[in-house]
PDB file of C-alpha atoms in Angstrom:
ATOM      1  CA  MET N  19      11.208 -21.743   1.426  1.00  0.00           C
ATOM      2  CA  ARG N  20      11.509 -18.020   2.361  1.00  0.00           C
ATOM      3  CA  LEU N  21      13.121 -15.218   1.869  1.00  0.00           C
ATOM      4  CA  ALA N  22      14.208 -12.030   3.484  1.00  0.00           C
ATOM      5  CA  THR N  23      15.737  -8.438   3.489  1.00  0.00           C
ATOM      6  CA  ILE N  24      18.274  -7.854   6.998  1.00  0.00           C
ATOM      7  CA  ARG N  25      20.004  -4.756   7.770  1.00  0.00           C
ATOM      8  CA  THR N  26      23.403  -5.787   9.012  1.00  0.00           C
ATOM      9  CA  ALA N  27      26.091  -3.451   9.780  1.00  0.00           C
ATOM     10  CA  THR N  28      27.197  -3.572   6.264  1.00  0.00           C
ATOM     11  CA  GLY N  29      24.299  -3.166   4.772  1.00  0.00           C
ATOM     12  CA  ASN N  30      20.968  -4.904   3.483  1.00  0.00           C
ATOM     13  CA  ARG N  31      21.700  -8.697   2.550  1.00  0.00           C
ATOM     14  CA  ALA N  32      19.579 -10.360   1.021  1.00  0.00           C
ATOM     15  CA  VAL N  33      18.756 -14.413   3.550  1.00  0.00           C
ATOM     16  CA  ARG N  34      17.420 -17.762   3.135  1.00  0.00           C
ATOM     17  CA  VAL N  35      15.056 -18.330   6.088  1.00  0.00           C
ATOM     18  CA  ASP N  36      15.877 -21.569   7.370  1.00  0.00           C
ATOM     19  CA  GLU N  37      15.067 -23.176  10.365  1.00  0.00           C
ATOM     20  CA  THR N  38      17.685 -22.376  12.170  1.00  0.00           C
ATOM     21  CA  ALA N  39      19.117 -20.237  10.883  1.00  0.00           C
ATOM     22  CA  ALA N  40      18.996 -16.789   8.741  1.00  0.00           C
ATOM     23  CA  VAL N  41      21.228 -17.227   5.114  1.00  0.00           C
ATOM     24  CA  GLU N  42      22.630 -14.905   2.791  1.00  0.00           C
ATOM     25  CA  THR N  43      22.229 -15.015  -0.651  1.00  0.00           C
ATOM     26  CA  GLY N  44      24.889 -12.947  -1.763  1.00  0.00           C
ATOM     27  CA  ASP N  45      22.036 -10.219  -3.009  1.00  0.00           C
ATOM     28  CA  ALA N  46      21.502  -6.537  -1.582  1.00  0.00           C
ATOM     29  CA  ASP N  47      17.872  -7.494  -0.724  1.00  0.00           C
ATOM     30  CA  VAL N  48      14.463  -9.595  -2.208  1.00  0.00           C
ATOM     31  CA  ARG N  49      14.086  -7.378  -5.030  1.00  0.00           C
ATOM     32  CA  ALA N  50      17.688  -8.036  -6.422  1.00  0.00           C
ATOM     33  CA  LEU N  51      17.210 -12.216  -5.753  1.00  0.00           C
ATOM     34  CA  LEU N  52      14.401 -11.707  -7.218  1.00  0.00           C
ATOM     35  CA  GLU N  53      16.068 -10.111 -10.652  1.00  0.00           C
ATOM     36  CA  ARG N  54      17.564 -13.058 -10.867  1.00  0.00           C
ATOM     37  CA  PRO N  55      16.654 -15.623 -13.859  1.00  0.00           C
ATOM     38  CA  ASP N  56      17.465 -18.009 -11.574  1.00  0.00           C
ATOM     39  CA  TRP N  57      16.409 -17.011  -8.088  1.00  0.00           C
ATOM     40  CA  THR N  58      14.393 -19.839  -7.421  1.00  0.00           C
ATOM     41  CA  ALA N  59      18.070 -22.035  -7.465  1.00  0.00           C
ATOM     42  CA  HIS N  60      19.653 -19.729  -6.206  1.00  0.00           C
ATOM     43  CA  ALA N  61      18.284 -19.039  -3.276  1.00  0.00           C
ATOM     44  CA  ALA N  62      18.222 -22.505  -2.309  1.00  0.00           C
ATOM     45  CA  ALA N  63      21.898 -22.999  -2.592  1.00  0.00           C
ATOM     46  CA  ALA N  64      23.179 -19.816  -1.309  1.00  0.00           C
ATOM     47  CA  ALA N  65      25.499 -21.197   1.587  1.00  0.00           C
ATOM     48  CA  GLY N  66      27.337 -16.992   2.430  1.00  0.00           C
ATOM     49  CA  PRO N  67      27.567 -15.871   6.036  1.00  0.00           C
ATOM     50  CA  SER N  68      24.966 -17.427   8.822  1.00  0.00           C
ATOM     51  CA  HIS N  69      23.165 -14.915  11.273  1.00  0.00           C
ATOM     52  CA  PRO N  70      20.728 -16.089  14.288  1.00  0.00           C
ATOM     53  CA  LEU N  71      17.108 -17.015  14.136  1.00  0.00           C
ATOM     54  CA  ASP N  72      16.799 -14.724  17.567  1.00  0.00           C
ATOM     55  CA  GLY N  73      17.744 -10.684  17.224  1.00  0.00           C
ATOM     56  CA  LEU N  74      17.401 -10.347  13.622  1.00  0.00           C
ATOM     57  CA  HIS N  75      16.505  -7.076  12.038  1.00  0.00           C
ATOM     58  CA  TYR N  76      13.956  -6.555   9.311  1.00  0.00           C
ATOM     59  CA  ALA N  77      14.162  -4.035   6.548  1.00  0.00           C
ATOM     60  CA  PRO N  78      10.946  -4.080   4.665  1.00  0.00           C
ATOM     61  CA  LEU N  79      10.614  -7.511   2.272  1.00  0.00           C
ATOM     62  CA  VAL N  80      11.436  -5.075  -0.695  1.00  0.00           C
ATOM     63  CA  PRO N  81      13.139  -1.611   0.002  1.00  0.00           C
ATOM     64  CA  ALA N  82      12.192  -0.184  -2.207  1.00  0.00           C
ATOM     65  CA  PRO N  83       9.678  -2.157  -4.833  1.00  0.00           C
ATOM     66  CA  GLU N  84       9.648  -0.075  -8.087  1.00  0.00           C
ATOM     67  CA  LYS N  85       5.192  -0.935  -7.511  1.00  0.00           C
ATOM     68  CA  ILE N  86       3.809  -1.370  -4.839  1.00  0.00           C
ATOM     69  CA  ILE N  87       0.344  -1.843  -5.975  1.00  0.00           C
ATOM     70  CA  CYS N  88      -2.998  -1.868  -3.314  1.00  0.00           C
ATOM     71  CA  VAL N  89      -6.275  -2.593  -3.628  1.00  0.00           C
ATOM     72  CA  GLY N  90      -8.681  -1.815  -1.687  1.00  0.00           C
ATOM     73  CA  LEU N  91     -12.862  -2.975  -1.759  1.00  0.00           C
ATOM     74  CA  ASN N  92     -11.934  -6.921  -1.543  1.00  0.00           C
ATOM     75  CA  TYR N  93     -12.860  -8.055   0.785  1.00  0.00           C
ATOM     76  CA  ARG N  94     -16.927  -9.145   0.995  1.00  0.00           C
ATOM     77  CA  ASP N  95     -17.698  -8.959   4.616  1.00  0.00           C
ATOM     78  CA  HIS N  96     -14.856  -5.176   4.869  1.00  0.00           C
ATOM     79  CA  VAL N  97     -16.831  -3.955   0.951  1.00  0.00           C
ATOM     80  CA  LEU N  98     -20.125  -4.453   2.920  1.00  0.00           C
ATOM     81  CA  GLU N  99     -19.483  -2.812   6.226  1.00  0.00           C
ATOM     82  CA  MET N 100     -17.969  -0.240   4.506  1.00  0.00           C
ATOM     83  CA  GLY N 101     -21.675  -0.288   3.078  1.00  0.00           C
ATOM     84  CA  ASN N 102     -19.868  -0.303  -0.678  1.00  0.00           C
ATOM     85  CA  GLN N 103     -21.826  -2.480  -3.405  1.00  0.00           C
ATOM     86  CA  LEU N 104     -19.354  -5.755  -5.004  1.00  0.00           C
ATOM     87  CA  PRO N 105     -16.830  -4.599  -7.372  1.00  0.00           C
ATOM     88  CA  ASP N 106     -16.868  -4.996 -11.159  1.00  0.00           C
ATOM     89  CA  TYR N 107     -12.838  -4.274 -11.406  1.00  0.00           C
ATOM     90  CA  PRO N 108     -10.226  -4.093  -8.828  1.00  0.00           C
ATOM     91  CA  THR N 109     -10.545  -1.024  -6.705  1.00  0.00           C
ATOM     92  CA  VAL N 110      -6.362   0.232  -7.282  1.00  0.00           C
ATOM     93  CA  PHE N 111      -4.192   2.565  -5.382  1.00  0.00           C
ATOM     94  CA  ALA N 112      -0.571   2.610  -4.689  1.00  0.00           C
ATOM     95  CA  LYS N 113       2.251   3.697  -2.681  1.00  0.00           C
ATOM     96  CA  PHE N 114       5.186   4.922  -2.578  1.00  0.00           C
ATOM     97  CA  ALA N 115       8.539   2.984  -1.625  1.00  0.00           C
ATOM     98  CA  PRO N 116       8.803   6.151   1.875  1.00  0.00           C
ATOM     99  CA  ALA N 117       6.221   4.299   3.743  1.00  0.00           C
ATOM    100  CA  LEU N 118       7.617   1.090   4.153  1.00  0.00           C
ATOM    101  CA  VAL N 119       8.494  -0.281   7.588  1.00  0.00           C
ATOM    102  CA  GLY N 120      10.128  -3.937   8.517  1.00  0.00           C
ATOM    103  CA  ALA N 121       7.165  -6.250   9.834  1.00  0.00           C
ATOM    104  CA  HIS N 122       9.269  -5.247  13.619  1.00  0.00           C
ATOM    105  CA  ASP N 123       9.638  -1.497  13.013  1.00  0.00           C
ATOM    106  CA  ASP N 124       7.873   1.225  14.585  1.00  0.00           C
ATOM    107  CA  ILE N 125       4.991   2.496  12.353  1.00  0.00           C
ATOM    108  CA  VAL N 126       5.184   6.706  12.832  1.00  0.00           C
ATOM    109  CA  LEU N 127       1.558   8.611  13.240  1.00  0.00           C
ATOM    110  CA  PRO N 128       1.391  11.586  11.905  1.00  0.00           C
ATOM    111  CA  ARG N 129       0.401  14.578  13.730  1.00  0.00           C
ATOM    112  CA  ALA N 130      -1.418  16.082  10.831  1.00  0.00           C
ATOM    113  CA  SER N 131      -4.157  13.510  11.816  1.00  0.00           C
ATOM    114  CA  THR N 132      -5.266  11.771  14.316  1.00  0.00           C
ATOM    115  CA  ALA N 133      -7.951   9.209  11.760  1.00  0.00           C
ATOM    116  CA  ILE N 134      -5.529   6.818  11.600  1.00  0.00           C
ATOM    117  CA  ASP N 135      -6.204   3.087  11.483  1.00  0.00           C
ATOM    118  CA  TRP N 136      -4.850  -0.978  10.607  1.00  0.00           C
ATOM    119  CA  GLU N 137      -5.081  -2.656   7.221  1.00  0.00           C
ATOM    120  CA  VAL N 138      -4.226  -6.309   7.453  1.00  0.00           C
ATOM    121  CA  GLU N 139      -3.562  -7.439   3.892  1.00  0.00           C
ATOM    122  CA  LEU N 140      -1.896 -10.308   2.441  1.00  0.00           C
ATOM    123  CA  THR N 141       0.735  -9.910  -0.255  1.00  0.00           C
ATOM    124  CA  VAL N 142       1.944 -10.678  -3.767  1.00  0.00           C
ATOM    125  CA  VAL N 143       5.597 -10.373  -4.052  1.00  0.00           C
ATOM    126  CA  ILE N 144       5.927 -10.784  -8.615  1.00  0.00           C
ATOM    127  CA  GLY N 145       8.931 -12.810  -9.053  1.00  0.00           C
ATOM    128  CA  ARG N 146       9.391 -12.841 -12.964  1.00  0.00           C
ATOM    129  CA  SER N 147       8.829  -9.761 -15.258  1.00  0.00           C
ATOM    130  CA  VAL N 148       3.897 -10.840 -16.374  1.00  0.00           C
ATOM    131  CA  ARG N 149       2.130  -8.647 -18.667  1.00  0.00           C
ATOM    132  CA  HIS N 150      -1.542  -9.638 -20.109  1.00  0.00           C
ATOM    133  CA  ALA N 151      -1.293 -12.394 -18.225  1.00  0.00           C
ATOM    134  CA  THR N 152      -2.822 -15.439 -18.870  1.00  0.00           C
ATOM    135  CA  PRO N 153      -4.489 -17.003 -15.916  1.00  0.00           C
ATOM    136  CA  GLU N 154      -1.490 -19.316 -15.904  1.00  0.00           C
ATOM    137  CA  GLN N 155       0.874 -17.214 -16.294  1.00  0.00           C
ATOM    138  CA  ALA N 156       0.402 -15.025 -13.668  1.00  0.00           C
ATOM    139  CA  GLU N 157       0.190 -17.709 -11.326  1.00  0.00           C
ATOM    140  CA  ALA N 158       3.393 -18.724 -12.012  1.00  0.00           C
ATOM    141  CA  ALA N 159       5.024 -14.383 -12.370  1.00  0.00           C
ATOM    142  CA  ILE N 160       4.468 -15.227  -7.584  1.00  0.00           C
ATOM    143  CA  ALA N 161       7.320 -16.202  -6.580  1.00  0.00           C
ATOM    144  CA  GLY N 162       5.322 -15.555  -2.969  1.00  0.00           C
ATOM    145  CA  TYR N 163       3.266 -13.873   0.099  1.00  0.00           C
ATOM    146  CA  THR N 164       3.631 -11.810   2.677  1.00  0.00           C
ATOM    147  CA  VAL N 165       2.012  -9.548   5.308  1.00  0.00           C
ATOM    148  CA  LEU N 166       1.258  -5.583   4.881  1.00  0.00           C
ATOM    149  CA  ASN N 167      -0.413  -3.611   7.270  1.00  0.00           C
ATOM    150  CA  ASP N 168      -1.783  -1.076   4.944  1.00  0.00           C
ATOM    151  CA  VAL N 169      -1.768   1.838   7.600  1.00  0.00           C
ATOM    152  CA  SER N 170      -4.783   4.053   6.728  1.00  0.00           C
ATOM    153  CA  VAL N 171      -4.299   7.936   7.378  1.00  0.00           C
ATOM    154  CA  ARG N 172      -8.541   8.172   6.816  1.00  0.00           C
ATOM    155  CA  ASP N 173      -9.102  11.733   6.698  1.00  0.00           C
ATOM    156  CA  PHE N 174      -6.848  12.025   4.165  1.00  0.00           C
ATOM    157  CA  GLN N 175      -7.992   9.719   2.057  1.00  0.00           C
ATOM    158  CA  ARG N 176     -11.375  11.412   1.913  1.00  0.00           C
ATOM    159  CA  ARG N 177     -10.418  14.385   1.275  1.00  0.00           C
ATOM    160  CA  THR N 178     -11.534  13.487  -2.345  1.00  0.00           C
ATOM    161  CA  SER N 179     -11.596  10.894  -4.657  1.00  0.00           C
ATOM    162  CA  GLN N 180      -8.040   9.373  -5.012  1.00  0.00           C
ATOM    163  CA  PHE N 181      -7.000   6.616  -1.599  1.00  0.00           C
ATOM    164  CA  LEU N 182      -3.015   7.610  -2.201  1.00  0.00           C
ATOM    165  CA  GLN N 183      -2.980  11.106  -0.357  1.00  0.00           C
ATOM    166  CA  GLY N 184      -4.350   8.629   2.571  1.00  0.00           C
ATOM    167  CA  LYS N 185      -2.153   4.953   2.799  1.00  0.00           C
ATOM    168  CA  THR N 186       1.569   6.443   1.382  1.00  0.00           C
ATOM    169  CA  PHE N 187       2.418   8.805   4.995  1.00  0.00           C
ATOM    170  CA  GLU N 188       5.900   7.658   5.820  1.00  0.00           C
ATOM    171  CA  ARG N 189       7.056   5.067   7.686  1.00  0.00           C
ATOM    172  CA  THR N 190       3.567   3.843   8.481  1.00  0.00           C
ATOM    173  CA  THR N 191       3.442   0.418   6.344  1.00  0.00           C
ATOM    174  CA  PRO N 192       4.833  -2.235   7.873  1.00  0.00           C
ATOM    175  CA  LEU N 193       5.912  -5.368   4.982  1.00  0.00           C
ATOM    176  CA  GLY N 194       7.527  -8.711   6.740  1.00  0.00           C
ATOM    177  CA  PRO N 195       8.831 -10.687   7.599  1.00  0.00           C
ATOM    178  CA  TRP N 196       9.691 -12.873   4.752  1.00  0.00           C
ATOM    179  CA  LEU N 197       8.462 -14.287   1.813  1.00  0.00           C
ATOM    180  CA  VAL N 198       6.463 -17.890   1.615  1.00  0.00           C
ATOM    181  CA  THR N 199       7.575 -19.902  -1.994  1.00  0.00           C
ATOM    182  CA  PRO N 200       3.366 -20.571  -2.794  1.00  0.00           C
ATOM    183  CA  ASP N 201       4.436 -24.294  -1.986  1.00  0.00           C
ATOM    184  CA  GLU N 202       4.839 -23.515   0.718  1.00  0.00           C
ATOM    185  CA  LEU N 203       1.720 -23.052   1.483  1.00  0.00           C
ATOM    186  CA  PRO N 204      -2.453 -25.393   1.707  1.00  0.00           C
ATOM    187  CA  ASP N 205      -4.934 -24.342  -0.779  1.00  0.00           C
ATOM    188  CA  GLY N 206      -7.953 -22.500   0.323  1.00  0.00           C
ATOM    189  CA  GLY N 207      -8.021 -20.329   2.451  1.00  0.00           C
ATOM    190  CA  TRP N 208      -6.345 -18.605   4.701  1.00  0.00           C
ATOM    191  CA  GLU N 209      -6.805 -17.415   8.046  1.00  0.00           C
ATOM    192  CA  VAL N 210      -6.415 -13.552   8.149  1.00  0.00           C
ATOM    193  CA  SER N 211      -6.534 -10.700  11.705  1.00  0.00           C
ATOM    194  CA  THR N 212      -6.146  -7.434  12.904  1.00  0.00           C
ATOM    195  CA  VAL N 213      -4.672  -7.495  17.193  1.00  0.00           C
ATOM    196  CA  LEU N 214      -4.392  -4.189  18.193  1.00  0.00           C
ATOM    197  CA  ASP N 215      -3.675  -4.351  22.215  1.00  0.00           C
ATOM    198  CA  GLY N 216      -4.443  -7.432  22.609  1.00  0.00           C
ATOM    199  CA  GLU N 217      -8.164  -7.244  21.156  1.00  0.00           C
ATOM    200  CA  THR N 218      -8.369  -8.743  18.168  1.00  0.00           C
ATOM    201  CA  MET N 219     -10.198  -6.403  15.665  1.00  0.00           C
ATOM    202  CA  GLN N 220     -10.027  -8.325  11.647  1.00  0.00           C
ATOM    203  CA  SER N 221     -10.355 -12.028  11.722  1.00  0.00           C
ATOM    204  CA  SER N 222     -11.381 -13.157   8.440  1.00  0.00           C
ATOM    205  CA  SER N 223     -10.065 -15.905   5.605  1.00  0.00           C
ATOM    206  CA  THR N 224      -9.126 -15.385   1.716  1.00  0.00           C
ATOM    207  CA  LYS N 225     -11.970 -17.538   1.228  1.00  0.00           C
ATOM    208  CA  GLU N 226     -13.482 -13.471   1.038  1.00  0.00           C
ATOM    209  CA  LEU N 227     -11.834 -11.707  -1.953  1.00  0.00           C
ATOM    210  CA  VAL N 228     -13.741 -10.923  -4.425  1.00  0.00           C
ATOM    211  CA  PHE N 229     -10.530 -11.025  -6.807  1.00  0.00           C
ATOM    212  CA  SER N 230      -8.028 -13.632  -5.873  1.00  0.00           C
ATOM    213  CA  PRO N 231      -3.613 -12.786  -6.196  1.00  0.00           C
ATOM    214  CA  VAL N 232      -4.190 -14.751 -10.532  1.00  0.00           C
ATOM    215  CA  ASP N 233      -7.350 -11.537 -10.892  1.00  0.00           C
ATOM    216  CA  LEU N 234      -5.371  -9.406  -9.754  1.00  0.00           C
ATOM    217  CA  ILE N 235      -2.181 -10.389 -11.421  1.00  0.00           C
ATOM    218  CA  VAL N 236      -4.180 -10.639 -15.081  1.00  0.00           C
ATOM    219  CA  TYR N 237      -5.774  -7.479 -14.374  1.00  0.00           C
ATOM    220  CA  LEU N 238      -2.944  -4.941 -13.891  1.00  0.00           C
ATOM    221  CA  SER N 239      -0.625  -6.578 -15.824  1.00  0.00           C
ATOM    222  CA  GLY N 240      -2.816  -5.695 -19.218  1.00  0.00           C
ATOM    223  CA  ILE N 241      -1.600  -1.775 -17.568  1.00  0.00           C
ATOM    224  CA  VAL N 242       1.375  -1.941 -17.046  1.00  0.00           C
ATOM    225  CA  THR N 243       4.144  -4.742 -16.961  1.00  0.00           C
ATOM    226  CA  LEU N 244       4.914  -7.082 -13.368  1.00  0.00           C
ATOM    227  CA  ASN N 245       8.717  -6.743 -12.614  1.00  0.00           C
ATOM    228  CA  PRO N 246      10.117  -8.506  -9.810  1.00  0.00           C
ATOM    229  CA  GLY N 247      10.383  -7.276  -6.673  1.00  0.00           C
ATOM    230  CA  ASP N 248       7.087  -5.545  -7.213  1.00  0.00           C
ATOM    231  CA  VAL N 249       4.786  -5.729  -4.819  1.00  0.00           C
ATOM    232  CA  ILE N 250       0.347  -5.943  -4.944  1.00  0.00           C
ATOM    233  CA  ALA N 251      -1.254  -5.915  -2.062  1.00  0.00           C
ATOM    234  CA  THR N 252      -4.663  -7.545  -2.077  1.00  0.00           C
ATOM    235  CA  GLY N 253      -7.092  -5.590  -0.073  1.00  0.00           C
ATOM    236  CA  THR N 254      -8.314  -6.007   3.286  1.00  0.00           C
ATOM    237  CA  PRO N 255     -10.842  -7.334   5.452  1.00  0.00           C
ATOM    238  CA  GLY N 256     -13.660  -6.815   7.503  1.00  0.00           C
ATOM    239  CA  GLY N 257     -12.914  -5.044  11.400  1.00  0.00           C
ATOM    240  CA  VAL N 258     -11.713  -1.048   9.868  1.00  0.00           C
ATOM    241  CA  GLY N 259     -11.880   0.583  12.804  1.00  0.00           C
ATOM    242  CA  HIS N 260     -12.881   3.163  10.819  1.00  0.00           C
ATOM    243  CA  ALA N 261     -16.256   0.827  10.233  1.00  0.00           C
ATOM    244  CA  ARG N 262     -16.463   1.187  13.848  1.00  0.00           C
ATOM    245  CA  ARG N 263     -19.623   2.955  16.280  1.00  0.00           C
ATOM    246  CA  PRO N 264     -17.981   4.728  17.969  1.00  0.00           C
ATOM    247  CA  ALA N 265     -14.351   5.089  14.965  1.00  0.00           C
ATOM    248  CA  ARG N 266     -10.979   3.592  16.430  1.00  0.00           C
ATOM    249  CA  TYR N 267      -8.423   4.548  15.917  1.00  0.00           C
ATOM    250  CA  LEU N 268      -4.501   4.575  16.356  1.00  0.00           C
ATOM    251  CA  THR N 269      -2.847   5.812  18.786  1.00  0.00           C
ATOM    252  CA  ASP N 270       0.822   6.591  20.861  1.00  0.00           C
ATOM    253  CA  GLY N 271       2.185   3.643  22.136  1.00  0.00           C
ATOM    254  CA  ALA N 272      -0.366   0.816  20.814  1.00  0.00           C
ATOM    255  CA  GLU N 273       0.845  -2.265  19.191  1.00  0.00           C
ATOM    256  CA  LEU N 274      -0.533  -3.505  17.227  1.00  0.00           C
ATOM    257  CA  VAL N 275      -0.627  -7.436  15.771  1.00  0.00           C
ATOM    258  CA  THR N 276      -1.263  -8.658  11.794  1.00  0.00           C
ATOM    259  CA  ARG N 277      -0.675 -12.059  10.647  1.00  0.00           C
ATOM    260  CA  ILE N 278      -1.701 -14.119   7.806  1.00  0.00           C
ATOM    261  CA  ALA N 279      -1.743 -17.678   9.054  1.00  0.00           C
ATOM    262  CA  GLY N 280       1.145 -19.502   7.258  1.00  0.00           C
ATOM    263  CA  VAL N 281       3.199 -16.506   5.923  1.00  0.00           C
ATOM    264  CA  GLY N 282       4.055 -14.581   8.652  1.00  0.00           C
ATOM    265  CA  GLU N 283       3.168 -12.008  11.215  1.00  0.00           C
ATOM    266  CA  CYS N 284       4.055  -8.180  11.454  1.00  0.00           C
ATOM    267  CA  ARG N 285       4.438  -6.811  15.326  1.00  0.00           C
ATOM    268  CA  ASN N 286       4.872  -2.845  15.306  1.00  0.00           C
ATOM    269  CA  THR N 287       4.213  -0.578  17.792  1.00  0.00           C
ATOM    270  CA  CYS N 288       2.616   2.739  17.208  1.00  0.00           C
ATOM    271  CA  ARG N 289       5.282   6.522  17.737  1.00  0.00           C
ATOM    272  CA  LEU N 290       3.454   9.801  17.336  1.00  0.00           C
ATOM    273  CA  GLU N 291       5.663  11.595  14.837  1.00  0.00           C
ATOM    274  CA  ALA N 292       8.397  13.334  16.399  1.00  0.00           C
ATOM    275  CA  ALA N 293       7.813  18.024  16.760  1.00  0.00           C
ATOM    276  CA  PRO N 294       8.989  19.243  13.735  1.00  0.00           C
TER     277      PRO N 294
END
């Protein structure tokens, strides 16, 4: 099953995305849907107003998560290209909801920087509350997967040892287009890629992950309760612009496609922030 949050003339709506149409579930967004204990059956049985697939206006998959948890340095190839050692524990930071945009929205490049980078990330969406999870409980807590582009303002990120200030500029982070439930996905590694203006910049596989989604849920749920609609971005593979020589960054008008095979893709145009 595929689930999305779309924008309509009367506000956001959660939908089940079928082969020929998107069917409203009766919920305001995917977070509200996942907060139902029976969300799977409710979404599968939904028969609300439908929308043609062409022209769907995707909102961020979860417009206002309680938590957006991000993991850095979690692909072996990316750890090595950045000159780091493989971590013993996940590198964890956060974003705030105003950073999020829809899967086809413009990415706003802040005027404060010219060192803005791309990072395609397989992203987990939580479907049931979990605390101190066992691996089995962690797996059962996964509602599904989506795509996040962790657009990173590298000069701000590297001002201190804490990443957050370079990771949560407003309207920089595409999330979507939809959630794909685990039963829809094959076992094994999924291809992960970023294409910038027609040129492939990142190409890897989730087999390169140091900590799997289940590992991350076990670890994070030992720190804080994970709740329905929480988003966990699992890290990016090698090929980021900052690690290139010379470094390469996003510019006004650049076209980005970030894709996880079997899950989906975000297609975004970069636009320079309007002058104050």
